[in-house]
Amino acid sequence: MLIPKIILFRNFNKLSDSLNAIDKSKSFLLSTIKEKYMTLKYVESWKIFFYILISAIKSLQIVFVAYIFKRFINFAEKPQGSLLQLVFFAILGLIIFSIASIVYQCIYSNIVASVNIKLKELASNYLVKVQNKNVKIDSSFMTNDLKQVETQRVDSKLTIIFNSIQFVAAIVSAIIGSWLLALIFLIASFTPALFQIIFGPMIENKSEKWELANSHYTDTVNETTAGISIVDLYDAEASIIDRLINTAKRMELALMRTNRTKGIATEITTTGAYICGMIIPFAFGIYFVVRGNITLGTFMMIAQLANNFINPIIDIFAAINDVKTTTPIWKRFQEIIAFNGGKTIDENTNVGSFNGLSLKNIGI
């Protein structure tokens, strides 16, 4: 019985090595994502891993719908099997994917909340305990700027991860149907990247100007509020109001230019994606059907999946534009982290109790 034990021991070692390799691969994947998407480094690794897993399951929903679409068209052309069974299969699959989508929304919102809480902890710690004169933060940063990071950076980076997975799932499924037509759709779907190269630096430049104007407006509001009691003494109401309004105008104009540039970039990217990613590949697809290279059901399945070549790419580049709008704010936050040392207030720290105050050699 010695040989079976040796074989079992060797197999166990192989299994152990495989599990270690999987664990190392998972750790490498998570560390890579956290390094690339610095905002997500404040989330536990298991949440990121679970989000990627549930995103992969959710992304297969469109593949499932495209497959059902193909089955229905093929059944219409040449009925085979039971239509009722096909309907029940489709409904059951959609219910399962609906449950997965609900879980996705739960983990998504949990990650966003975790990041936002951590960012506010670090900013609060800096505000109270550090406040280096080279990097100043105010009420605008603690409210407006951090909210911009939440809505335009954290959400966008989670969206990029999901859409990237959905894009890969659609590509693989389409290649199984027809690799040539899938290749045409794939090449065409990367057209929006050209527009991103053009508009990306412009959006960052506009965002920096808006961030400065917004900070200046907040300072002006605070100064006006602090000095409102002495305005009457100098009869300066008109000049103070005019100064405040002009500052507000400059801030709103800067924000308008940022939003306008981002909106124009999105619209041009969308138009280019539809022309190059839908019209031209559709022409090739119809040509292949007429020639008899593929069935109509296969073409419609790939065309359905092609939306997930185009839409995720559009959403990814739109999300990248949103991230770029927060670049000045995030750079400022990174400076805060550098001075802060990345440490937060320890709630369990015993700071002692206040027993009294003694003053000596004080004159009034």
mmCIF file of C-alpha atoms in Angstrom:
data_model
loop_
_atom_site.group_PDB
_atom_site.id
_atom_site.type_symbol
_atom_site.label_atom_id
_atom_site.label_comp_id
_atom_site.label_asym_id
_atom_site.label_seq_id
_atom_site.Cartn_x
_atom_site.Cartn_y
_atom_site.Cartn_z
ATOM 1 C CA MET A 1 0.000 0.000 0.000
ATOM 2 C CA LEU A 2 3.058 2.221 -0.076
ATOM 3 C CA ILE A 3 2.774 3.158 -3.771
ATOM 4 C CA PRO A 4 -0.823 4.462 -3.597
ATOM 5 C CA LYS A 5 0.136 6.563 -0.579
ATOM 6 C CA ILE A 6 3.071 8.055 -2.502
ATOM 7 C CA ILE A 7 0.824 8.752 -5.508
ATOM 8 C CA LEU A 8 -1.779 10.318 -3.214
ATOM 9 C CA PHE A 9 0.904 12.430 -1.561
ATOM 10 C CA ARG A 10 2.224 13.612 -4.941
ATOM 11 C CA ASN A 11 -1.306 14.423 -6.131
ATOM 12 C CA PHE A 12 -1.898 16.334 -2.918
ATOM 13 C CA ASN A 13 1.285 18.329 -3.520
ATOM 14 C CA LYS A 14 0.182 19.101 -7.075
ATOM 15 C CA LEU A 15 -3.230 20.210 -5.792
ATOM 16 C CA SER A 16 -1.571 22.359 -3.139
ATOM 17 C CA ASP A 17 0.733 23.939 -5.744
ATOM 18 C CA SER A 18 -2.263 24.629 -8.002
ATOM 19 C CA LEU A 19 -4.187 26.271 -5.157
ATOM 20 C CA ASN A 20 -1.168 28.389 -4.269
ATOM 21 C CA ALA A 21 -0.809 29.429 -7.899
ATOM 22 C CA ILE A 22 -4.486 30.398 -8.032
ATOM 23 C CA ASP A 23 -4.155 32.370 -4.798
ATOM 24 C CA LYS A 24 -1.053 34.151 -6.121
ATOM 25 C CA SER A 25 -2.860 34.941 -9.387
ATOM 26 C CA LYS A 26 -5.817 36.359 -7.470
ATOM 27 C CA SER A 27 -3.495 38.456 -5.282
ATOM 28 C CA PHE A 28 -1.625 39.711 -8.357
ATOM 29 C CA LEU A 29 -4.918 40.617 -10.073
ATOM 30 C CA LEU A 30 -6.212 42.505 -7.046
ATOM 31 C CA SER A 31 -2.912 44.329 -6.467
ATOM 32 C CA THR A 32 -2.783 45.302 -10.145
ATOM 33 C CA ILE A 33 -6.310 46.687 -10.039
ATOM 34 C CA LYS A 34 -5.625 48.598 -6.839
ATOM 35 C CA GLU A 35 -2.408 50.036 -8.286
ATOM 36 C CA LYS A 36 -4.122 51.037 -11.530
ATOM 37 C CA TYR A 37 -7.269 52.339 -9.837
ATOM 38 C CA MET A 38 -5.714 54.060 -6.832
ATOM 39 C CA THR A 39 -9.114 55.128 -5.475
ATOM 40 C CA LEU A 40 -10.032 51.483 -4.854
ATOM 41 C CA LYS A 41 -6.988 50.753 -2.716
ATOM 42 C CA TYR A 42 -9.032 51.851 0.299
ATOM 43 C CA VAL A 43 -11.380 48.864 -0.104
ATOM 44 C CA GLU A 44 -10.841 45.371 1.302
ATOM 45 C CA SER A 45 -9.431 42.942 -1.269
ATOM 46 C CA TRP A 46 -12.262 40.453 -0.855
ATOM 47 C CA LYS A 47 -14.812 43.105 -1.838
ATOM 48 C CA ILE A 48 -12.905 43.898 -5.041
ATOM 49 C CA PHE A 49 -12.572 40.207 -5.863
ATOM 50 C CA PHE A 50 -16.275 39.591 -5.209
ATOM 51 C CA TYR A 51 -17.195 42.642 -7.306
ATOM 52 C CA ILE A 52 -15.137 41.306 -10.236
ATOM 53 C CA LEU A 53 -16.741 37.875 -9.851
ATOM 54 C CA ILE A 54 -20.325 39.139 -9.716
ATOM 55 C CA SER A 55 -19.562 41.576 -12.579
ATOM 56 C CA ALA A 56 -18.455 38.622 -14.712
ATOM 57 C CA ILE A 57 -21.720 36.808 -13.955
ATOM 58 C CA LYS A 58 -23.810 39.900 -14.630
ATOM 59 C CA SER A 59 -21.954 40.607 -17.890
ATOM 60 C CA LEU A 60 -23.066 37.216 -19.249
ATOM 61 C CA GLN A 61 -26.682 38.364 -19.234
ATOM 62 C CA ILE A 62 -26.353 40.109 -22.596
ATOM 63 C CA VAL A 63 -24.649 36.985 -23.992
ATOM 64 C CA PHE A 64 -27.570 34.898 -22.772
ATOM 65 C CA VAL A 65 -30.101 37.306 -24.313
ATOM 66 C CA ALA A 66 -28.240 37.249 -27.650
ATOM 67 C CA TYR A 67 -28.190 33.447 -27.612
ATOM 68 C CA ILE A 68 -31.952 33.311 -26.925
ATOM 69 C CA PHE A 69 -32.466 35.835 -29.722
ATOM 70 C CA LYS A 70 -30.553 33.541 -32.083
ATOM 71 C CA ARG A 71 -32.611 30.517 -30.992
ATOM 72 C CA PHE A 72 -35.891 32.349 -31.628
ATOM 73 C CA ILE A 73 -34.838 33.452 -35.140
ATOM 74 C CA ASN A 74 -33.601 29.964 -36.014
ATOM 75 C CA PHE A 75 -36.879 28.521 -34.728
ATOM 76 C CA ALA A 76 -38.824 30.954 -36.921
ATOM 77 C CA GLU A 77 -36.799 29.922 -39.993
ATOM 78 C CA LYS A 78 -36.795 26.194 -39.235
ATOM 79 C CA PRO A 79 -38.894 25.065 -36.216
ATOM 80 C CA GLN A 80 -37.096 22.439 -34.122
ATOM 81 C CA GLY A 81 -37.956 21.371 -30.586
ATOM 82 C CA SER A 82 -40.536 23.046 -28.351
ATOM 83 C CA LEU A 83 -41.151 26.787 -28.403
ATOM 84 C CA LEU A 84 -42.702 26.621 -24.927
ATOM 85 C CA GLN A 85 -39.558 25.020 -23.479
ATOM 86 C CA LEU A 86 -37.455 27.719 -25.101
ATOM 87 C CA VAL A 87 -39.640 30.415 -23.516
ATOM 88 C CA PHE A 88 -39.397 28.808 -20.053
ATOM 89 C CA PHE A 89 -35.619 28.459 -20.451
ATOM 90 C CA ALA A 90 -35.324 32.146 -21.343
ATOM 91 C CA ILE A 91 -37.473 33.280 -18.396
ATOM 92 C CA LEU A 92 -35.591 31.095 -15.903
ATOM 93 C CA GLY A 93 -32.232 32.382 -17.143
ATOM 94 C CA LEU A 94 -33.328 36.002 -16.865
ATOM 95 C CA ILE A 95 -34.568 35.443 -13.297
ATOM 96 C CA ILE A 96 -31.166 34.024 -12.318
ATOM 97 C CA PHE A 97 -29.361 36.972 -13.900
ATOM 98 C CA SER A 98 -31.766 39.358 -12.164
ATOM 99 C CA ILE A 99 -30.733 37.923 -8.781
ATOM 100 C CA ALA A 100 -27.070 38.315 -9.754
ATOM 101 C CA SER A 101 -27.741 41.938 -10.752
ATOM 102 C CA ILE A 102 -29.308 42.681 -7.354
ATOM 103 C CA VAL A 103 -26.212 41.273 -5.624
ATOM 104 C CA TYR A 104 -24.081 43.394 -7.971
ATOM 105 C CA GLN A 105 -25.904 46.580 -6.937
ATOM 106 C CA CYS A 106 -25.431 45.730 -3.256
ATOM 107 C CA ILE A 107 -21.663 45.176 -3.490
ATOM 108 C CA TYR A 108 -21.325 48.208 -5.792
ATOM 109 C CA SER A 109 -22.972 50.560 -3.291
ATOM 110 C CA ASN A 110 -20.987 49.004 -0.428
ATOM 111 C CA ILE A 111 -17.663 49.646 -2.181
ATOM 112 C CA VAL A 112 -18.607 53.251 -2.953
ATOM 113 C CA ALA A 113 -19.576 53.861 0.677
ATOM 114 C CA SER A 114 -16.353 52.235 1.963
ATOM 115 C CA VAL A 115 -14.150 54.410 -0.257
ATOM 116 C CA ASN A 116 -16.040 57.606 0.595
ATOM 117 C CA ILE A 117 -15.813 56.959 4.344
ATOM 118 C CA LYS A 118 -12.077 56.271 4.110
ATOM 119 C CA LEU A 119 -11.417 59.415 2.058
ATOM 120 C CA LYS A 120 -13.343 61.540 4.551
ATOM 121 C CA GLU A 121 -11.427 59.947 7.440
ATOM 122 C CA LEU A 122 -8.096 60.874 5.856
ATOM 123 C CA ALA A 123 -9.251 64.399 4.976
ATOM 124 C CA SER A 124 -10.692 64.945 8.467
ATOM 125 C CA ASN A 125 -7.492 63.731 10.090
ATOM 126 C CA TYR A 126 -5.467 66.143 7.950
ATOM 127 C CA LEU A 127 -7.868 69.028 8.628
ATOM 128 C CA VAL A 128 -7.680 68.631 12.408
ATOM 129 C CA LYS A 129 -4.163 67.335 13.061
ATOM 130 C CA VAL A 130 -1.905 68.464 10.190
ATOM 131 C CA GLN A 131 -3.016 71.391 7.965
ATOM 132 C CA ASN A 132 0.291 72.038 6.180
ATOM 133 C CA LYS A 133 0.415 75.564 4.801
ATOM 134 C CA ASN A 134 1.435 74.306 1.346
ATOM 135 C CA VAL A 135 -1.753 72.238 0.975
ATOM 136 C CA LYS A 136 -4.817 73.965 2.353
ATOM 137 C CA ILE A 137 -8.287 72.458 2.476
ATOM 138 C CA ASP A 138 -11.529 74.230 3.248
ATOM 139 C CA SER A 139 -15.253 73.561 3.455
ATOM 140 C CA SER A 140 -15.463 73.414 -0.345
ATOM 141 C CA PHE A 141 -12.917 70.601 -0.480
ATOM 142 C CA MET A 142 -14.554 68.649 2.344
ATOM 143 C CA THR A 143 -17.986 68.831 0.698
ATOM 144 C CA ASN A 144 -18.005 69.677 -3.021
ATOM 145 C CA ASP A 145 -14.602 68.299 -4.036
ATOM 146 C CA LEU A 146 -14.898 65.003 -2.164
ATOM 147 C CA LYS A 147 -18.393 64.557 -3.588
ATOM 148 C CA GLN A 148 -16.909 65.048 -7.062
ATOM 149 C CA VAL A 149 -14.416 62.277 -6.294
ATOM 150 C CA GLU A 150 -17.327 60.021 -5.317
ATOM 151 C CA THR A 151 -19.551 60.674 -8.323
ATOM 152 C CA GLN A 152 -16.916 61.200 -10.997
ATOM 153 C CA ARG A 153 -14.047 58.974 -9.889
ATOM 154 C CA VAL A 154 -15.120 56.074 -7.668
ATOM 155 C CA ASP A 155 -18.303 55.337 -9.636
ATOM 156 C CA SER A 156 -16.474 55.753 -12.935
ATOM 157 C CA LYS A 157 -13.675 53.320 -12.076
ATOM 158 C CA LEU A 158 -16.147 50.656 -10.973
ATOM 159 C CA THR A 159 -18.011 51.268 -14.233
ATOM 160 C CA ILE A 160 -14.774 50.829 -16.203
ATOM 161 C CA ILE A 161 -14.131 47.452 -14.548
ATOM 162 C CA PHE A 162 -17.646 46.179 -15.267
ATOM 163 C CA ASN A 163 -17.737 47.400 -18.859
ATOM 164 C CA SER A 164 -14.309 45.912 -19.563
ATOM 165 C CA ILE A 165 -15.524 42.511 -18.379
ATOM 166 C CA GLN A 166 -18.738 42.869 -20.394
ATOM 167 C CA PHE A 167 -16.739 43.824 -23.471
ATOM 168 C CA VAL A 168 -14.526 40.721 -23.188
ATOM 169 C CA ALA A 169 -17.551 38.447 -22.630
ATOM 170 C CA ALA A 170 -19.254 39.822 -25.746
ATOM 171 C CA ILE A 171 -16.085 39.468 -27.839
ATOM 172 C CA VAL A 172 -15.505 35.830 -26.890
ATOM 173 C CA SER A 173 -19.142 34.902 -27.555
ATOM 174 C CA ALA A 174 -19.151 36.654 -30.926
ATOM 175 C CA ILE A 175 -15.932 34.926 -32.010
ATOM 176 C CA ILE A 176 -17.578 31.573 -31.304
ATOM 177 C CA GLY A 177 -20.397 32.562 -33.699
ATOM 178 C CA SER A 178 -18.232 33.956 -36.526
ATOM 179 C CA TRP A 179 -14.651 34.999 -35.954
ATOM 180 C CA LEU A 180 -14.412 37.072 -39.152
ATOM 181 C CA LEU A 181 -17.518 39.158 -38.526
ATOM 182 C CA ALA A 182 -16.585 39.483 -34.851
ATOM 183 C CA LEU A 183 -13.147 40.750 -35.892
ATOM 184 C CA ILE A 184 -14.742 43.411 -38.122
ATOM 185 C CA PHE A 185 -16.969 44.575 -35.268
ATOM 186 C CA LEU A 186 -14.013 44.528 -32.877
ATOM 187 C CA ILE A 187 -11.745 46.667 -35.058
ATOM 188 C CA ALA A 188 -14.550 49.144 -35.662
ATOM 189 C CA SER A 189 -15.343 49.423 -31.950
ATOM 190 C CA PHE A 190 -11.920 50.892 -31.155
ATOM 191 C CA THR A 191 -12.570 53.982 -33.289
ATOM 192 C CA PRO A 192 -13.661 56.060 -30.239
ATOM 193 C CA ALA A 193 -10.120 55.733 -28.835
ATOM 194 C CA LEU A 194 -8.932 58.209 -31.469
ATOM 195 C CA PHE A 195 -11.354 60.847 -30.187
ATOM 196 C CA GLN A 196 -10.309 60.125 -26.604
ATOM 197 C CA ILE A 197 -6.693 60.927 -27.446
ATOM 198 C CA ILE A 198 -7.803 64.297 -28.800
ATOM 199 C CA PHE A 199 -10.265 65.355 -26.103
ATOM 200 C CA GLY A 200 -8.605 63.859 -23.000
ATOM 201 C CA PRO A 201 -5.978 66.601 -22.422
ATOM 202 C CA MET A 202 -8.553 69.313 -23.188
ATOM 203 C CA ILE A 203 -10.890 68.011 -20.487
ATOM 204 C CA GLU A 204 -8.096 67.870 -17.914
ATOM 205 C CA ASN A 205 -7.094 71.465 -18.689
ATOM 206 C CA LYS A 206 -10.673 72.750 -18.340
ATOM 207 C CA SER A 207 -11.112 70.817 -15.099
ATOM 208 C CA GLU A 208 -8.035 72.385 -13.522
ATOM 209 C CA LYS A 209 -9.348 75.870 -14.305
ATOM 210 C CA TRP A 210 -12.759 74.998 -12.864
ATOM 211 C CA GLU A 211 -11.229 73.611 -9.653
ATOM 212 C CA LEU A 212 -9.303 76.850 -9.106
ATOM 213 C CA ALA A 213 -12.373 78.995 -9.837
ATOM 214 C CA ASN A 214 -14.514 76.900 -7.492
ATOM 215 C CA SER A 215 -11.990 77.204 -4.674
ATOM 216 C CA HIS A 216 -11.728 80.969 -5.211
ATOM 217 C CA TYR A 217 -15.522 81.290 -5.112
ATOM 218 C CA THR A 218 -15.703 79.380 -1.828
ATOM 219 C CA ASP A 219 -13.013 81.609 -0.303
ATOM 220 C CA THR A 220 -14.927 84.688 -1.431
ATOM 221 C CA VAL A 221 -18.154 83.408 0.116
ATOM 222 C CA ASN A 222 -16.383 82.688 3.406
ATOM 223 C CA GLU A 223 -14.742 86.120 3.419
ATOM 224 C CA THR A 224 -18.074 87.799 2.672
ATOM 225 C CA THR A 225 -19.821 85.882 5.433
ATOM 226 C CA ALA A 226 -17.089 86.725 7.947
ATOM 227 C CA GLY A 227 -17.043 90.446 7.105
ATOM 228 C CA ILE A 228 -20.751 91.087 6.609
ATOM 229 C CA SER A 229 -21.046 92.811 9.994
ATOM 230 C CA ILE A 230 -18.644 95.634 9.074
ATOM 231 C CA VAL A 231 -19.883 96.184 5.518
ATOM 232 C CA ASP A 232 -22.463 98.725 6.688
ATOM 233 C CA LEU A 233 -19.792 100.820 8.399
ATOM 234 C CA TYR A 234 -18.013 101.480 5.113
ATOM 235 C CA ASP A 235 -21.107 101.577 2.897
ATOM 236 C CA ALA A 236 -19.587 98.823 0.709
ATOM 237 C CA GLU A 237 -22.630 96.650 0.044
ATOM 238 C CA ALA A 238 -22.617 97.267 -3.705
ATOM 239 C CA SER A 239 -18.925 96.479 -4.192
ATOM 240 C CA ILE A 240 -19.121 93.352 -2.011
ATOM 241 C CA ILE A 241 -22.154 92.062 -3.908
ATOM 242 C CA ASP A 242 -20.499 92.842 -7.246
ATOM 243 C CA ARG A 243 -17.309 91.010 -6.178
ATOM 244 C CA LEU A 244 -19.277 87.963 -5.055
ATOM 245 C CA ILE A 245 -21.350 87.851 -8.255
ATOM 246 C CA ASN A 246 -18.294 88.203 -10.497
ATOM 247 C CA THR A 247 -16.556 85.362 -8.655
ATOM 248 C CA ALA A 248 -19.661 83.199 -9.038
ATOM 249 C CA LYS A 249 -19.804 83.982 -12.758
ATOM 250 C CA ARG A 250 -16.184 82.976 -13.259
ATOM 251 C CA MET A 251 -16.789 79.704 -11.424
ATOM 252 C CA GLU A 252 -19.948 78.880 -13.404
ATOM 253 C CA LEU A 253 -18.290 79.780 -16.712
ATOM 254 C CA ALA A 254 -15.359 77.496 -15.880
ATOM 255 C CA LEU A 255 -17.770 74.684 -14.997
ATOM 256 C CA MET A 256 -19.735 75.337 -18.204
ATOM 257 C CA ARG A 257 -16.574 75.041 -20.314
ATOM 258 C CA THR A 258 -15.633 71.786 -18.585
ATOM 259 C CA ASN A 259 -19.089 70.249 -19.070
ATOM 260 C CA ARG A 260 -19.313 71.553 -22.617
ATOM 261 C CA THR A 261 -15.964 70.050 -23.614
ATOM 262 C CA LYS A 262 -16.866 66.745 -21.982
ATOM 263 C CA GLY A 263 -20.308 66.745 -23.631
ATOM 264 C CA ILE A 264 -18.897 67.513 -27.092
ATOM 265 C CA ALA A 265 -16.316 64.751 -26.677
ATOM 266 C CA THR A 266 -19.036 62.261 -25.719
ATOM 267 C CA GLU A 267 -21.302 63.218 -28.643
ATOM 268 C CA ILE A 268 -18.536 63.046 -31.252
ATOM 269 C CA THR A 269 -17.325 59.746 -29.814
ATOM 270 C CA THR A 270 -20.873 58.350 -29.918
ATOM 271 C CA THR A 271 -21.387 59.377 -33.552
ATOM 272 C CA GLY A 272 -18.077 57.897 -34.627
ATOM 273 C CA ALA A 273 -18.833 54.675 -32.749
ATOM 274 C CA TYR A 274 -22.185 54.221 -34.476
ATOM 275 C CA ILE A 275 -20.798 54.889 -37.950
ATOM 276 C CA CYS A 276 -17.708 52.715 -37.626
ATOM 277 C CA GLY A 277 -19.038 50.215 -35.116
ATOM 278 C CA MET A 278 -22.523 49.572 -36.498
ATOM 279 C CA ILE A 279 -23.239 50.787 -40.039
ATOM 280 C CA ILE A 280 -20.087 49.433 -41.693
ATOM 281 C CA PRO A 281 -20.032 46.049 -39.877
ATOM 282 C CA PHE A 282 -23.755 45.593 -40.569
ATOM 283 C CA ALA A 283 -23.052 45.902 -44.259
ATOM 284 C CA PHE A 284 -20.446 43.123 -44.033
ATOM 285 C CA GLY A 285 -22.825 40.975 -41.968
ATOM 286 C CA ILE A 286 -25.649 41.206 -44.488
ATOM 287 C CA TYR A 287 -23.158 40.383 -47.228
ATOM 288 C CA PHE A 288 -22.075 37.204 -45.394
ATOM 289 C CA VAL A 289 -25.716 36.141 -44.896
ATOM 290 C CA VAL A 290 -26.512 36.639 -48.590
ATOM 291 C CA ARG A 291 -23.423 34.617 -49.513
ATOM 292 C CA GLY A 292 -24.502 31.831 -47.145
ATOM 293 C CA ASN A 293 -21.398 32.051 -44.940
ATOM 294 C CA ILE A 294 -23.491 32.449 -41.765
ATOM 295 C CA THR A 295 -27.157 32.083 -40.825
ATOM 296 C CA LEU A 296 -29.433 35.028 -40.161
ATOM 297 C CA GLY A 297 -29.720 33.936 -36.523
ATOM 298 C CA THR A 298 -25.946 33.969 -36.065
ATOM 299 C CA PHE A 299 -25.674 37.398 -37.665
ATOM 300 C CA MET A 300 -28.420 38.804 -35.415
ATOM 301 C CA MET A 301 -26.736 37.277 -32.363
ATOM 302 C CA ILE A 302 -23.420 38.920 -33.256
ATOM 303 C CA ALA A 303 -25.207 42.176 -34.062
ATOM 304 C CA GLN A 304 -26.856 42.007 -30.639
ATOM 305 C CA LEU A 305 -23.491 41.365 -29.026
ATOM 306 C CA ALA A 306 -21.999 44.189 -31.096
ATOM 307 C CA ASN A 307 -23.938 46.608 -28.921
ATOM 308 C CA ASN A 308 -21.670 45.378 -26.168
ATOM 309 C CA PHE A 309 -18.676 46.148 -28.338
ATOM 310 C CA ILE A 310 -19.878 49.717 -28.809
ATOM 311 C CA ASN A 311 -21.779 50.614 -25.625
ATOM 312 C CA PRO A 312 -19.127 49.452 -23.135
ATOM 313 C CA ILE A 313 -16.417 51.235 -25.133
ATOM 314 C CA ILE A 314 -18.482 54.444 -25.148
ATOM 315 C CA ASP A 315 -19.218 54.079 -21.433
ATOM 316 C CA ILE A 316 -15.568 53.364 -20.671
ATOM 317 C CA PHE A 317 -14.325 56.464 -22.472
ATOM 318 C CA ALA A 318 -17.108 58.568 -20.934
ATOM 319 C CA ALA A 319 -16.047 57.260 -17.519
ATOM 320 C CA ILE A 320 -12.398 58.059 -18.326
ATOM 321 C CA ASN A 321 -13.471 61.611 -19.148
ATOM 322 C CA ASP A 322 -15.293 61.791 -15.799
ATOM 323 C CA VAL A 323 -12.152 60.589 -14.019
ATOM 324 C CA LYS A 324 -10.062 63.230 -15.785
ATOM 325 C CA THR A 325 -12.378 65.965 -14.482
ATOM 326 C CA THR A 326 -11.354 65.001 -10.934
ATOM 327 C CA THR A 327 -7.605 64.828 -11.643
ATOM 328 C CA PRO A 328 -6.804 68.208 -9.988
ATOM 329 C CA ILE A 329 -8.833 67.287 -6.900
ATOM 330 C CA TRP A 330 -7.231 63.847 -6.678
ATOM 331 C CA LYS A 331 -3.723 65.316 -6.993
ATOM 332 C CA ARG A 332 -4.560 67.638 -4.121
ATOM 333 C CA PHE A 333 -5.843 64.710 -2.078
ATOM 334 C CA GLN A 334 -2.643 62.761 -2.776
ATOM 335 C CA GLU A 335 -0.668 65.703 -1.389
ATOM 336 C CA ILE A 336 -2.828 65.514 1.731
ATOM 337 C CA ILE A 337 -2.056 61.802 2.054
ATOM 338 C CA ALA A 338 1.655 62.550 1.666
ATOM 339 C CA PHE A 339 1.597 65.031 4.576
ATOM 340 C CA ASN A 340 -0.828 62.849 6.513
ATOM 341 C CA GLY A 341 1.326 59.771 6.270
ATOM 342 C CA GLY A 342 -1.764 57.783 5.265
ATOM 343 C CA LYS A 343 -2.874 57.493 8.873
ATOM 344 C CA THR A 344 -6.321 58.061 10.315
ATOM 345 C CA ILE A 345 -7.417 58.923 13.815
ATOM 346 C CA ASP A 346 -7.420 55.886 16.066
ATOM 347 C CA GLU A 347 -10.789 55.845 17.781
ATOM 348 C CA ASN A 348 -9.419 53.602 20.564
ATOM 349 C CA THR A 349 -6.636 55.993 21.479
ATOM 350 C CA ASN A 350 -6.925 57.213 25.057
ATOM 351 C CA VAL A 351 -6.450 60.994 25.005
ATOM 352 C CA GLY A 352 -7.196 61.444 28.723
ATOM 353 C CA SER A 353 -9.831 63.581 30.348
ATOM 354 C CA PHE A 354 -10.006 67.355 30.929
ATOM 355 C CA ASN A 355 -9.654 68.145 34.676
ATOM 356 C CA GLY A 356 -9.070 71.875 34.655
ATOM 357 C CA LEU A 357 -7.159 74.830 33.223
ATOM 358 C CA SER A 358 -4.503 76.838 35.008
ATOM 359 C CA LEU A 359 -3.292 80.233 33.754
ATOM 360 C CA LYS A 360 -0.180 82.023 35.042
ATOM 361 C CA ASN A 361 1.343 85.411 34.309
ATOM 362 C CA ILE A 362 -1.638 86.496 32.224
ATOM 363 C CA GLY A 363 -2.466 90.168 31.789
ATOM 364 C CA ILE A 364 -5.466 91.887 30.255
#
